PDB file of C-alpha atoms and ligand atoms in Angstrom:
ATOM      1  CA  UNK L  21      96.871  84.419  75.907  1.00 56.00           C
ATOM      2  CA  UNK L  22     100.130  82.906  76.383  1.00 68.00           C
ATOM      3  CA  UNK L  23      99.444  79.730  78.347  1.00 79.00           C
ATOM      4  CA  UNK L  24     100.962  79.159  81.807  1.00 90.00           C
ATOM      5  CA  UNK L  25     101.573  75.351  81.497  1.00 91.00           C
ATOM      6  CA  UNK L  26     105.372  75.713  81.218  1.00 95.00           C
ATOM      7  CA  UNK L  27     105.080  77.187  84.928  1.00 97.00           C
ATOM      8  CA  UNK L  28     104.821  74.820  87.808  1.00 97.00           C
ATOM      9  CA  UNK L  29     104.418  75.112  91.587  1.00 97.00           C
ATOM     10  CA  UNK L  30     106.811  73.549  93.775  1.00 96.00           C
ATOM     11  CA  UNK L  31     105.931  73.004  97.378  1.00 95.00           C
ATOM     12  CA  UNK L  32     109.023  72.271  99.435  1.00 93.00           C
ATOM     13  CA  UNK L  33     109.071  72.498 103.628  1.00 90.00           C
ATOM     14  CA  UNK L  34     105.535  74.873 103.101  1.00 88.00           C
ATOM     15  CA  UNK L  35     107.982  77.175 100.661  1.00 90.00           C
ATOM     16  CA  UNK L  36     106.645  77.321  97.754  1.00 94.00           C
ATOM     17  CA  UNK L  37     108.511  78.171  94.064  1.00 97.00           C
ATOM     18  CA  UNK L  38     107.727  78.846  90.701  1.00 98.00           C
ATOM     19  CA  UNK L  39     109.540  76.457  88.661  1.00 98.00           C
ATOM     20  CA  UNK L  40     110.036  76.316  84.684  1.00 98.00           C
ATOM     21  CA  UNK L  41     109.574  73.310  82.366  1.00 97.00           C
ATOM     22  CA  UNK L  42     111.353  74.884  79.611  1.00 97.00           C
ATOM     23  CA  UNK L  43     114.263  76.827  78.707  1.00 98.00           C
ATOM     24  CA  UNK L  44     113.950  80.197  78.055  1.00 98.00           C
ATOM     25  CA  UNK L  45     116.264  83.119  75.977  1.00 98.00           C
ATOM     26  CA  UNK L  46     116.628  86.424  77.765  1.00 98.00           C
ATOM     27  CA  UNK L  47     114.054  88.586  76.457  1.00 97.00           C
ATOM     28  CA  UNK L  48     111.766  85.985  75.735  1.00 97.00           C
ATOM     29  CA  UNK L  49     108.090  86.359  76.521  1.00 97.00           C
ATOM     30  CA  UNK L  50     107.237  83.518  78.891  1.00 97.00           C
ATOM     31  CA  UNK L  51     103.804  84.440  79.796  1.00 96.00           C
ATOM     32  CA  UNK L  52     100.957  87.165  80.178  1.00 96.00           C
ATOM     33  CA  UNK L  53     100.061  88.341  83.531  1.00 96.00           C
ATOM     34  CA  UNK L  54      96.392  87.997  84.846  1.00 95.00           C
ATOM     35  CA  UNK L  55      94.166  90.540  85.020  1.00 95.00           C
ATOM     36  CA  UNK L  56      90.456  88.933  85.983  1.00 94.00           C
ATOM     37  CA  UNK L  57      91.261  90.170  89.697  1.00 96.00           C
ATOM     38  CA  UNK L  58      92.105  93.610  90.158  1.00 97.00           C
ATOM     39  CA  UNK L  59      92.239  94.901  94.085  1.00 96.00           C
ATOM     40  CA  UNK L  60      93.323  98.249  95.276  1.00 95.00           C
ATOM     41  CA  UNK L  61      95.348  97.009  98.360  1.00 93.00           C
ATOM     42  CA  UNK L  62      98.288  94.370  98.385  1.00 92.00           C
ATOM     43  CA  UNK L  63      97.824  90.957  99.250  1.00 91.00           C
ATOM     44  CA  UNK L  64     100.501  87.667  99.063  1.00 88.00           C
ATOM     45  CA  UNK L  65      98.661  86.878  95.952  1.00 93.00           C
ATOM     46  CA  UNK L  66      98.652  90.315  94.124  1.00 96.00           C
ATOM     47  CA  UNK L  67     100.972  92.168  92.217  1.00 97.00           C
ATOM     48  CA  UNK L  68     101.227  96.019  92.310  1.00 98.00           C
ATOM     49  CA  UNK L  69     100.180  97.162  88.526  1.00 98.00           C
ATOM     50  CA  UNK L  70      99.266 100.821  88.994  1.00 96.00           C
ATOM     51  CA  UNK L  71      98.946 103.432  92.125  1.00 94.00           C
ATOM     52  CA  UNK L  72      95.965 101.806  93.736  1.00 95.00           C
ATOM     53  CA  UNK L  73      96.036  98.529  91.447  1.00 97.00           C
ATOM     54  CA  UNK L  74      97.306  95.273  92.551  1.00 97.00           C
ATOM     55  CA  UNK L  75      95.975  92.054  89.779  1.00 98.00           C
ATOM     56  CA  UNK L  76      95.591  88.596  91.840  1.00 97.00           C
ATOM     57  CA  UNK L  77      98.290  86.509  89.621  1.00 97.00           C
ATOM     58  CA  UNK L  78      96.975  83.273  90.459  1.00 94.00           C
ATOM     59  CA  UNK L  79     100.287  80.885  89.828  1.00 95.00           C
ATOM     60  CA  UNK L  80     102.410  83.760  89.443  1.00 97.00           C
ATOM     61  CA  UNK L  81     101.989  84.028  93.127  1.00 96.00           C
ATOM     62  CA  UNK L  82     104.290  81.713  93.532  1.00 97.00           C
ATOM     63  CA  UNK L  83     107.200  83.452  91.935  1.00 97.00           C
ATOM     64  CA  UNK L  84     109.387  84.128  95.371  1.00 96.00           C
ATOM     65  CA  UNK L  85     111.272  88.265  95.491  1.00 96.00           C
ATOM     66  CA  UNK L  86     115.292  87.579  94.101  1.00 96.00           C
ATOM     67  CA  UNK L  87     117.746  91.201  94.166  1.00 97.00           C
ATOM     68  CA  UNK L  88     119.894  89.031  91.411  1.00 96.00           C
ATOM     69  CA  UNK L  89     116.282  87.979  89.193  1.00 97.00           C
ATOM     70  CA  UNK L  90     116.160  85.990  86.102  1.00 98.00           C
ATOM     71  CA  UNK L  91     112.659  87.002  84.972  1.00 98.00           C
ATOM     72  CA  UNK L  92     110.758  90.886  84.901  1.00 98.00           C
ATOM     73  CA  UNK L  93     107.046  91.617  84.867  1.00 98.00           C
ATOM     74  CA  UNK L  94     105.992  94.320  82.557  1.00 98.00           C
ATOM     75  CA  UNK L  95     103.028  96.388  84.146  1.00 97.00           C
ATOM     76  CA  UNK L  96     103.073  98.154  81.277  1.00 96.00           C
ATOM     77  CA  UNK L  97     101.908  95.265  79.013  1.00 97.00           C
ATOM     78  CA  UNK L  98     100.831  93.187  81.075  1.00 97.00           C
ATOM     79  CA  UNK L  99     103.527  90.332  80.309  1.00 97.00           C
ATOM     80  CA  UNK L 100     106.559  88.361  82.245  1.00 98.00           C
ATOM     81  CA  UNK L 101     109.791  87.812  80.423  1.00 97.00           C
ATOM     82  CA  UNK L 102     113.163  86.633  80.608  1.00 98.00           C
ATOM     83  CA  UNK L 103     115.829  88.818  81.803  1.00 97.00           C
ATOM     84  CA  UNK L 104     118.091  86.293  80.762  1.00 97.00           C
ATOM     85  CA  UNK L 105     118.637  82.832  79.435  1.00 98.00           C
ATOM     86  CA  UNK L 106     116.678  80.395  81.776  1.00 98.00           C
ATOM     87  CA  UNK L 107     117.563  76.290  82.084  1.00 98.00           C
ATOM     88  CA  UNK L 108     114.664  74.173  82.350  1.00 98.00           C
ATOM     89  CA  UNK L 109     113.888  72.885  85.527  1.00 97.00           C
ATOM     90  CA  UNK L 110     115.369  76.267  87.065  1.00 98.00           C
ATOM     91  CA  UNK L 111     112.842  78.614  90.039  1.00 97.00           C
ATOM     92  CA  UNK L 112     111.793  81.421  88.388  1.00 98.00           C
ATOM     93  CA  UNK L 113     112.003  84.790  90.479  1.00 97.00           C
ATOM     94  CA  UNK L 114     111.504  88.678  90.210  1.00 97.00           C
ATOM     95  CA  UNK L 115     112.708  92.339  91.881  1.00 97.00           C
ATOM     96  CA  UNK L 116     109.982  92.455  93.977  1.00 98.00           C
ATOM     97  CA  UNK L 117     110.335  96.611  94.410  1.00 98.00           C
ATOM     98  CA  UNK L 118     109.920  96.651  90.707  1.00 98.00           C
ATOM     99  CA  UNK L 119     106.234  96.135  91.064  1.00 98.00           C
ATOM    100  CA  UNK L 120     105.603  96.634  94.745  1.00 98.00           C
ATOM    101  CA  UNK L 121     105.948 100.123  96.092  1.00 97.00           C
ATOM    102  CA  UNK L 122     104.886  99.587 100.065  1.00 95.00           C
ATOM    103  CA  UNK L 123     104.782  95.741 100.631  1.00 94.00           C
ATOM    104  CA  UNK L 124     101.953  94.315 103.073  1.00 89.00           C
ATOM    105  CA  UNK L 125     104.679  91.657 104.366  1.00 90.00           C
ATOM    106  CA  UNK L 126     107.906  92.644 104.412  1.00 94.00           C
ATOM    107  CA  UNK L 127     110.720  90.616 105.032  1.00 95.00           C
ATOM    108  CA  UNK L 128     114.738  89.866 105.308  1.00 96.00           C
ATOM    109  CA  UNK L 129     116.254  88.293 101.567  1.00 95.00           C
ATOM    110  CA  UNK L 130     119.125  86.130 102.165  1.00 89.00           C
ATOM    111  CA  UNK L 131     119.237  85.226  98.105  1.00 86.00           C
ATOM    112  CA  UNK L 132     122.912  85.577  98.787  1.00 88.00           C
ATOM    113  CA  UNK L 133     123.650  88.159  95.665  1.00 89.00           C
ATOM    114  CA  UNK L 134     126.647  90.224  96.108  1.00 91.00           C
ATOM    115  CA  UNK L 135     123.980  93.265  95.453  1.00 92.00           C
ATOM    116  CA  UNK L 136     121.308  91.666  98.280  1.00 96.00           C
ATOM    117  CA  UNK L 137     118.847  94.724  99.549  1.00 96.00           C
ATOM    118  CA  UNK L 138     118.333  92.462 102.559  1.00 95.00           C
ATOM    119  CA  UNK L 139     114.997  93.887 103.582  1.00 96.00           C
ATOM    120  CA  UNK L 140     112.351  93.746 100.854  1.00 97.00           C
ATOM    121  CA  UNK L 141     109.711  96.394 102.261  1.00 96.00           C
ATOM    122  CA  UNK L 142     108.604  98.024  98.490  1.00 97.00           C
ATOM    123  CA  UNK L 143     110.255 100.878  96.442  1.00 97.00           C
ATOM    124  CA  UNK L 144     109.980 103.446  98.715  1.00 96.00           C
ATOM    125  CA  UNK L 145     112.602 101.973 100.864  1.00 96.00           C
ATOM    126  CA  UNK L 146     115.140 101.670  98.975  1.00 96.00           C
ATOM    127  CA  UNK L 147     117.815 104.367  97.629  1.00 92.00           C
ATOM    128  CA  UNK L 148     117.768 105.557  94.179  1.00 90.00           C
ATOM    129  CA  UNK L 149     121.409 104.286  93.934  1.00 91.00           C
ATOM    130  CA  UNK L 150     119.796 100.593  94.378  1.00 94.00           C
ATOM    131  CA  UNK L 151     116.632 101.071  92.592  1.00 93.00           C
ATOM    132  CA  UNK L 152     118.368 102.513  89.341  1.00 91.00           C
ATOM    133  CA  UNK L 153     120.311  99.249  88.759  1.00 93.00           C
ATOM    134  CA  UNK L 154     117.021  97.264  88.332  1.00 95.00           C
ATOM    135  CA  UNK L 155     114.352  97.015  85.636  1.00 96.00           C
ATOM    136  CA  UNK L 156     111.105  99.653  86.966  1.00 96.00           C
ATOM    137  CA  UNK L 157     107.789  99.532  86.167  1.00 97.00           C
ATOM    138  CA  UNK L 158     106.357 103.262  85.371  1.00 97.00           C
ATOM    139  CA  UNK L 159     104.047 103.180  88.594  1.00 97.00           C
ATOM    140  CA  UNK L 160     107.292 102.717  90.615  1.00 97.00           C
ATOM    141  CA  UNK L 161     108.738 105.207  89.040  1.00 96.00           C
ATOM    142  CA  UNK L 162     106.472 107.730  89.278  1.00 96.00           C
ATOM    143  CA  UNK L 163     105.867 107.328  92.524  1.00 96.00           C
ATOM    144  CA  UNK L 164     109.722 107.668  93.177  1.00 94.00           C
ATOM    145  CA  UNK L 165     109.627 110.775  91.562  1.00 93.00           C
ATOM    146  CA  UNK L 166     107.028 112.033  93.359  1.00 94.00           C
ATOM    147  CA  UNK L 167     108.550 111.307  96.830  1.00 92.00           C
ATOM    148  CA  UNK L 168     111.789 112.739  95.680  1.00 89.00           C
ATOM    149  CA  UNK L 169     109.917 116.570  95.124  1.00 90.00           C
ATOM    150  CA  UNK L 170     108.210 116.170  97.787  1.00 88.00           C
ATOM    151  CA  UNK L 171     111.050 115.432 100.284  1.00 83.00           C
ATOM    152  CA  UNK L 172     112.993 118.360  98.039  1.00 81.00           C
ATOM    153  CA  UNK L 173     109.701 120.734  99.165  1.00 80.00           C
ATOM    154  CA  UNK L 174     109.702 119.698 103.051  1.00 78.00           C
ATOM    155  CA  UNK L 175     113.131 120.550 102.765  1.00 78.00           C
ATOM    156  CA  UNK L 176     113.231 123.840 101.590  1.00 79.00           C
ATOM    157  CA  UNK L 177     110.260 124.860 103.793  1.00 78.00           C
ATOM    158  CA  UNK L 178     112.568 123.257 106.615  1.00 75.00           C
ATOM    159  CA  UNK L 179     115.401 125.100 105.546  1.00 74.00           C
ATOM    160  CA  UNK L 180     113.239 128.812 105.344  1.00 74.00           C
ATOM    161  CA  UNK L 181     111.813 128.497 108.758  1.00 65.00           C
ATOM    162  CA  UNK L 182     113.096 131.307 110.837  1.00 61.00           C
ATOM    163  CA  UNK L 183     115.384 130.767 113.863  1.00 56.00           C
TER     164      UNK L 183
HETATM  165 ZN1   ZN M 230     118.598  89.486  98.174  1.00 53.40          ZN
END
């Protein structure tokens, strides 16, 4: 396992960050992503990893929601990279709808990024014009697809329902 003592926890006014104590290259693996805790419903401390499977991430859960990120988590293998070249000493942060489908806290972003969602509620919120400029996990995707026949469906019945 790839150690998480680069990572450190910064607790600032009660907000807390995920800070990194070395400098990273986009694409570089910075660590794996905890798996000793699996729940089936969302908590501040979880991230979403499958339908009905959300992994407790321990320090991870300190790694706040940015639409403009600089790191992605991998569902698929379980691991948390660069998505681009990282300073040391510089907060870590992640899509949060990449993982999260239906978020138990929502809440408003103000990261500031010219491509800001504003109001981080999960996947299934946002439009697929937003969603495909971002790094998915499968689960999210799946999901996506899933609500996007079944919205086609309700509308077809809607549209065959005699006047
Ligand atoms: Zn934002």
């Amino acid at each position: 396992m790839v150690s998480m003592d680069t990572l450190a926890i910064k607790t600032e006014n009660k907000f807390r960050s995920l800070i990194t104590k070395q400098a990273y290259k986009r694409g570089e693996l910075i660590c794996e992503i905890p798996t000793e805790k699996v729940v089936n419903k969302a908590n501040r401390f979880t991230v979403q990893i499958g339908r009905d499977k959300h992994t407790d991430v321990g320090k991870l859960a300190a790694l706040n929601h940015s639409c403009d990120p600089n790191v992605i988590l991998d569902t698929e293998h379980l691991r948390m990279y660069a998505c681009r070249d990282i300073e040391r000493g510089e907060e870590l942060s992640f899509f949060y709808p990449s993982t999260e489908w239906e978020m138990d806290a929502p809440f408003i972003c103000l990261c500031g990024a010219s491509n800001c969602i504003h109001v981080v509620a999960g996947a299934r919120f946002l439009p697929l014009s937003t969603l495909e400029n971002h790094y998915l996990n499968g689960h999210i995707r799946e999901m996506m697809i899933e609500l996007l026949n079944s919205t086609e469906l309700h509308l077809t019945r809607l549209q065959s329902v005699d006047l």
